[in-house]
Amino acid sequence: MKKLISIIILTYISLVSFGQTKKPVETGKSRPFVLGSIEEIYSNRLSENRILNIYLPEGYNTTDTIHYPVIYLLDGSADEDFIHIVGLVQYNSFEWVNRVPKSIVVGIGTVDRRRDYTFPSTIADDKKKNPTSGHSDAFIDFIEKELQPFIEKKYKTNSSRTIIGQSLGGLLATEILFKKPTLFNKYIIISPSLWWDNGSLLNNDLEKLKESSNSISSVYIGVGKEGLTPTVIPRVMEVDANLLAEKIQSVKAKNIKLAFDYLPEENHATIMHQAVLNAFRGMIAE
């Protein structure tokens, strides 16, 4: 009997001992989680400092011979689209996913998007609601003559340059595609605000795009179920985006891979992440 009681007691002690959870040990070695770096450059063209958020891909090494594509992200502040777009770039460049090559991401922090992303409007209501608007020419000069040279001098880049823009950023990306197409060879244009100046950008001729079509590899246009535009003369964003795709298609450049993507489950506020993911699904991959 004593032997049986001893066995029961030992079994109970063993169960209690194994059932106890050890308390975590504080190591005191917490450290920041670093996603990228912040650069600040002064723009003579804009007469102001501009913040750049930079993501470098895993394995980036200044001493090796590898050079990387660059993705330029409009509205690229930390509290805008930089973090989630970097996540998409990283995920889609994993070896087991391999939709896009490992890339540098340059998030261009916003200062005044109405000023930087719009060309002069002839519509009184546009000018009244947006008094600082109409200076996209200066911002495009900043990209061409200051930003791209800065990035290409400081980082190990190759000739692949992508721009991502949504809403007014999509308007700017479209303007660049029409007027200075060689600044980028891949365009991701999402919910472009083509309603600006009553859609006048859609009336531009595409001579420069035709002349430069050999240097452009892909154009992705994504739009959600977004409805009427905030204009005196009503326009439908889905229709404008479709007209844009048709206009680019009219160039008949065989080397430009054009994708028009309608996302009826997304709206103007939710479309960005899903549209960029769709663009990365083989639409711009090299």
Short mmCIF file of C-alpha atoms in Angstrom, two decimals:
data_model
loop_
_atom_site.label_atom_id
_atom_site.label_comp_id
_atom_site.label_asym_id
_atom_site.label_seq_id
_atom_site.Cartn_x
_atom_site.Cartn_y
_atom_site.Cartn_z
CA MET A 1 0.00 0.00 0.00
CA LYS A 2 2.82 2.43 0.93
CA LYS A 3 4.49 1.65 -2.39
CA LEU A 4 1.25 2.43 -4.30
CA ILE A 5 0.80 5.74 -2.46
CA SER A 6 4.39 6.71 -3.27
CA ILE A 7 3.83 5.98 -6.97
CA ILE A 8 0.66 8.12 -7.00
CA ILE A 9 2.44 11.03 -5.28
CA LEU A 10 5.39 10.87 -7.70
CA THR A 11 3.02 10.76 -10.69
CA TYR A 12 1.15 13.83 -9.40
CA ILE A 13 4.37 15.76 -8.84
CA SER A 14 5.56 14.90 -12.36
CA LEU A 15 2.29 16.07 -13.92
CA VAL A 16 2.34 19.34 -11.98
CA SER A 17 5.97 19.98 -12.91
CA PHE A 18 5.42 19.37 -16.63
CA GLY A 19 2.21 21.40 -16.59
CA GLN A 20 3.87 24.53 -15.28
CA THR A 21 4.78 27.18 -17.84
CA LYS A 22 8.16 28.80 -17.53
CA LYS A 23 8.08 32.58 -17.28
CA PRO A 24 9.76 34.39 -20.17
CA VAL A 25 13.19 35.71 -19.38
CA GLU A 26 13.81 39.39 -20.10
CA THR A 27 16.97 39.72 -22.18
CA GLY A 28 17.06 43.51 -22.33
CA LYS A 29 18.08 43.29 -26.00
CA SER A 30 15.11 44.88 -27.74
CA ARG A 31 16.05 46.84 -30.86
CA PRO A 32 14.25 48.77 -33.59
CA PHE A 33 12.72 46.95 -36.54
CA VAL A 34 14.13 48.77 -39.57
CA LEU A 35 12.13 48.73 -42.80
CA GLY A 36 14.15 51.28 -44.72
CA SER A 37 15.96 54.58 -44.51
CA ILE A 38 14.94 58.22 -44.81
CA GLU A 39 16.73 60.56 -47.19
CA GLU A 40 16.17 64.31 -47.39
CA ILE A 41 17.16 66.20 -50.50
CA TYR A 42 16.80 69.83 -51.41
CA SER A 43 15.03 70.52 -54.70
CA ASN A 44 16.10 73.67 -56.52
CA ARG A 45 13.20 73.21 -58.91
CA LEU A 46 10.63 73.09 -56.08
CA SER A 47 12.56 75.38 -53.69
CA GLU A 48 12.05 73.02 -50.76
CA ASN A 49 13.35 69.93 -49.00
CA ARG A 50 11.77 66.62 -50.00
CA ILE A 51 11.61 63.46 -47.90
CA LEU A 52 12.34 60.11 -49.53
CA ASN A 53 11.63 56.75 -47.90
CA ILE A 54 14.01 54.14 -49.30
CA TYR A 55 13.61 50.35 -49.17
CA LEU A 56 16.56 48.21 -50.23
CA PRO A 57 15.94 44.55 -51.09
CA GLU A 58 17.32 41.68 -49.05
CA GLY A 59 20.90 40.98 -50.04
CA TYR A 60 21.61 44.51 -51.27
CA ASN A 61 25.35 44.98 -51.00
CA THR A 62 27.36 47.98 -52.11
CA THR A 63 30.39 45.80 -52.86
CA ASP A 64 28.85 43.28 -55.26
CA THR A 65 28.02 43.65 -58.94
CA ILE A 66 24.21 43.31 -58.74
CA HIS A 67 22.08 46.27 -59.81
CA TYR A 68 18.36 46.58 -59.10
CA PRO A 69 15.18 47.96 -60.67
CA VAL A 70 13.73 51.05 -58.99
CA ILE A 71 10.05 51.52 -58.14
CA TYR A 72 9.10 55.17 -57.58
CA LEU A 73 6.01 55.50 -55.39
CA LEU A 74 3.96 58.69 -55.35
CA ASP A 75 2.26 59.39 -51.99
CA GLY A 76 5.19 57.51 -50.51
CA SER A 77 5.18 58.88 -46.95
CA ALA A 78 5.23 56.40 -44.05
CA ASP A 79 1.62 57.30 -43.21
CA GLU A 80 0.54 56.95 -46.85
CA ASP A 81 1.40 53.98 -49.09
CA PHE A 82 5.09 53.28 -48.45
CA ILE A 83 4.80 50.50 -45.84
CA HIS A 84 2.16 48.32 -47.49
CA ILE A 85 3.62 48.71 -50.99
CA VAL A 86 7.07 47.72 -49.71
CA GLY A 87 5.40 44.65 -48.20
CA LEU A 88 3.97 43.73 -51.60
CA VAL A 89 7.34 44.26 -53.30
CA GLN A 90 9.15 42.13 -50.75
CA TYR A 91 6.57 39.32 -50.85
CA ASN A 92 6.32 39.19 -54.62
CA SER A 93 10.11 39.09 -54.97
CA PHE A 94 10.52 36.07 -52.68
CA GLU A 95 12.20 33.24 -54.60
CA TRP A 96 9.20 30.95 -54.09
CA VAL A 97 6.81 33.64 -55.43
CA ASN A 98 9.04 35.31 -58.05
CA ARG A 99 6.52 37.68 -59.61
CA VAL A 100 8.78 40.71 -59.61
CA PRO A 101 12.54 41.05 -59.35
CA LYS A 102 14.09 42.27 -56.13
CA SER A 103 13.75 46.04 -56.31
CA ILE A 104 14.59 49.31 -54.64
CA VAL A 105 11.51 51.28 -53.61
CA VAL A 106 11.63 55.07 -53.46
CA GLY A 107 8.66 56.53 -51.61
CA ILE A 108 8.30 60.23 -52.42
CA GLY A 109 6.83 61.94 -49.37
CA THR A 110 3.88 64.22 -50.05
CA VAL A 111 4.05 67.98 -49.52
CA ASP A 112 1.18 69.39 -51.59
CA ARG A 113 -0.29 66.82 -53.96
CA ARG A 114 -2.72 69.30 -55.57
CA ARG A 115 0.23 71.50 -56.48
CA ASP A 116 2.58 68.72 -57.54
CA TYR A 117 0.24 66.31 -59.31
CA THR A 118 -1.96 68.62 -61.42
CA PHE A 119 -1.39 70.72 -64.52
CA PRO A 120 -3.15 74.12 -64.91
CA SER A 121 -6.92 73.79 -65.24
CA THR A 122 -9.21 75.98 -67.30
CA ILE A 123 -12.16 75.09 -65.07
CA ALA A 124 -13.03 77.85 -62.57
CA ASP A 125 -14.30 75.34 -60.01
CA ASP A 126 -11.03 73.37 -60.12
CA LYS A 127 -9.02 76.53 -59.47
CA LYS A 128 -11.34 77.76 -56.73
CA LYS A 129 -11.28 74.48 -54.79
CA ASN A 130 -7.56 73.94 -55.36
CA PRO A 131 -5.82 77.32 -55.21
CA THR A 132 -2.28 75.86 -55.13
CA SER A 133 -2.87 73.54 -58.10
CA GLY A 134 -1.30 73.49 -61.54
CA HIS A 135 2.44 72.95 -61.05
CA SER A 136 3.02 69.38 -62.16
CA ASP A 137 5.60 70.63 -64.67
CA ALA A 138 7.91 71.61 -61.80
CA PHE A 139 7.39 68.28 -60.05
CA ILE A 140 8.10 66.32 -63.23
CA ASP A 141 11.30 68.36 -63.65
CA PHE A 142 12.20 67.46 -60.07
CA ILE A 143 11.76 63.77 -60.85
CA GLU A 144 13.76 63.94 -64.08
CA LYS A 145 16.58 66.31 -63.20
CA GLU A 146 17.03 65.87 -59.45
CA LEU A 147 15.39 62.76 -58.02
CA GLN A 148 16.33 60.11 -60.57
CA PRO A 149 19.97 61.31 -60.85
CA PHE A 150 20.23 61.33 -57.04
CA ILE A 151 18.92 57.76 -56.73
CA GLU A 152 21.01 56.44 -59.61
CA LYS A 153 24.18 57.99 -58.22
CA LYS A 154 23.71 56.80 -54.65
CA TYR A 155 22.20 53.34 -55.17
CA LYS A 156 22.96 50.36 -57.37
CA THR A 157 20.26 50.71 -59.99
CA ASN A 158 19.69 49.23 -63.42
CA SER A 159 17.69 50.70 -66.31
CA SER A 160 14.28 49.47 -65.09
CA ARG A 161 12.17 52.29 -63.61
CA THR A 162 8.55 51.92 -62.51
CA ILE A 163 6.15 54.60 -61.30
CA ILE A 164 3.10 53.88 -59.14
CA GLY A 165 0.42 56.55 -58.76
CA GLN A 166 -3.16 56.51 -57.51
CA SER A 167 -5.91 59.14 -57.82
CA LEU A 168 -4.15 62.48 -58.45
CA GLY A 169 -0.95 60.44 -58.46
CA GLY A 170 -2.50 58.41 -61.29
CA LEU A 171 -3.22 61.65 -63.13
CA LEU A 172 0.44 62.65 -62.80
CA ALA A 173 1.66 59.22 -63.95
CA THR A 174 -0.60 59.51 -66.99
CA GLU A 175 0.70 63.00 -67.76
CA ILE A 176 4.28 61.70 -67.62
CA LEU A 177 3.35 58.78 -69.89
CA PHE A 178 1.90 61.18 -72.46
CA LYS A 179 4.44 64.00 -72.24
CA LYS A 180 7.75 62.48 -71.04
CA PRO A 181 7.25 58.73 -71.45
CA THR A 182 10.93 57.76 -71.24
CA LEU A 183 11.19 58.80 -67.59
CA PHE A 184 9.84 55.34 -66.77
CA ASN A 185 9.46 52.09 -68.67
CA LYS A 186 6.72 50.66 -66.45
CA TYR A 187 3.60 52.51 -65.37
CA ILE A 188 1.13 51.40 -62.69
CA ILE A 189 -1.79 53.84 -62.92
CA ILE A 190 -4.60 53.36 -60.42
CA SER A 191 -7.93 55.22 -60.29
CA PRO A 192 -6.48 58.17 -62.20
CA SER A 193 -8.22 61.51 -61.58
CA LEU A 194 -8.68 62.15 -65.28
CA TRP A 195 -11.66 64.36 -64.46
CA TRP A 196 -9.18 67.18 -63.80
CA ASP A 197 -9.73 70.06 -66.24
CA ASN A 198 -12.78 68.19 -67.54
CA GLY A 199 -10.70 65.30 -68.87
CA SER A 200 -8.49 67.44 -71.08
CA LEU A 201 -5.52 65.08 -70.69
CA LEU A 202 -7.43 62.48 -72.69
CA ASN A 203 -7.40 64.90 -75.63
CA ASN A 204 -3.60 64.98 -75.82
CA ASP A 205 -1.99 63.49 -78.89
CA LEU A 206 0.31 60.56 -78.25
CA GLU A 207 3.15 61.48 -80.60
CA LYS A 208 5.76 61.37 -77.85
CA LEU A 209 4.45 58.01 -76.66
CA LYS A 210 4.56 56.66 -80.21
CA GLU A 211 8.12 57.90 -80.67
CA SER A 212 9.23 56.41 -77.35
CA SER A 213 7.16 53.22 -77.35
CA ASN A 214 10.24 51.00 -77.72
CA SER A 215 11.47 52.10 -74.29
CA ILE A 216 8.20 51.26 -72.47
CA SER A 217 7.48 47.66 -71.57
CA SER A 218 4.18 47.78 -69.68
CA VAL A 219 1.26 49.92 -68.58
CA TYR A 220 -1.22 48.71 -65.97
CA ILE A 221 -4.46 50.63 -65.41
CA GLY A 222 -6.65 49.67 -62.46
CA VAL A 223 -9.98 51.18 -61.42
CA GLY A 224 -12.64 50.22 -58.91
CA LYS A 225 -16.36 50.83 -58.65
CA GLU A 226 -15.95 54.56 -58.09
CA GLY A 227 -18.82 56.30 -59.85
CA LEU A 228 -19.19 60.01 -60.51
CA THR A 229 -16.30 62.42 -60.19
CA PRO A 230 -16.31 65.53 -57.92
CA THR A 231 -16.84 67.91 -60.82
CA VAL A 232 -19.46 70.39 -62.02
CA ILE A 233 -19.73 68.42 -65.25
CA PRO A 234 -20.28 64.79 -64.14
CA ARG A 235 -17.81 62.17 -65.33
CA VAL A 236 -17.50 58.48 -64.45
CA MET A 237 -14.06 57.37 -63.30
CA GLU A 238 -14.46 53.84 -64.67
CA VAL A 239 -15.32 55.25 -68.09
CA ASP A 240 -12.36 57.65 -68.07
CA ALA A 241 -9.97 54.86 -67.10
CA ASN A 242 -11.33 52.71 -69.92
CA LEU A 243 -10.93 55.61 -72.37
CA LEU A 244 -7.31 55.94 -71.23
CA ALA A 245 -6.66 52.26 -71.93
CA GLU A 246 -8.25 52.55 -75.38
CA LYS A 247 -6.16 55.65 -76.15
CA ILE A 248 -2.92 53.88 -75.25
CA GLN A 249 -4.00 50.83 -77.21
CA SER A 250 -4.53 53.03 -80.26
CA VAL A 251 -0.77 53.58 -80.43
CA LYS A 252 -0.56 49.93 -81.56
CA ALA A 253 2.87 49.45 -80.03
CA LYS A 254 3.43 45.70 -79.93
CA ASN A 255 6.16 45.97 -77.31
CA ILE A 256 3.90 47.72 -74.73
CA LYS A 257 2.07 45.22 -72.56
CA LEU A 258 -1.18 46.98 -71.64
CA ALA A 259 -3.46 45.67 -68.88
CA PHE A 260 -6.83 47.19 -67.99
CA ASP A 261 -8.17 45.89 -64.69
CA TYR A 262 -11.67 46.59 -63.37
CA LEU A 263 -12.06 45.77 -59.67
CA PRO A 264 -15.79 46.07 -58.84
CA GLU A 265 -15.30 45.05 -55.20
CA GLU A 266 -12.95 47.98 -54.54
CA ASN A 267 -13.62 51.71 -54.30
CA HIS A 268 -11.41 54.80 -54.45
CA ALA A 269 -10.28 54.32 -50.84
CA THR A 270 -9.59 50.58 -50.95
CA ILE A 271 -8.24 49.90 -54.42
CA MET A 272 -4.54 50.70 -54.05
CA HIS A 273 -3.26 47.52 -52.38
CA GLN A 274 -5.24 45.06 -54.47
CA ALA A 275 -4.49 46.83 -57.73
CA VAL A 276 -0.73 46.87 -57.12
CA LEU A 277 -0.88 43.17 -56.21
CA ASN A 278 -2.71 42.49 -59.47
CA ALA A 279 -0.12 44.52 -61.38
CA PHE A 280 2.61 42.40 -59.83
CA ARG A 281 0.87 39.18 -60.87
CA GLY A 282 2.89 38.87 -64.03
CA MET A 283 1.72 42.16 -65.51
CA ILE A 284 5.02 43.98 -65.12
CA ALA A 285 7.37 41.15 -64.17
CA GLU A 286 10.57 40.84 -66.15
#
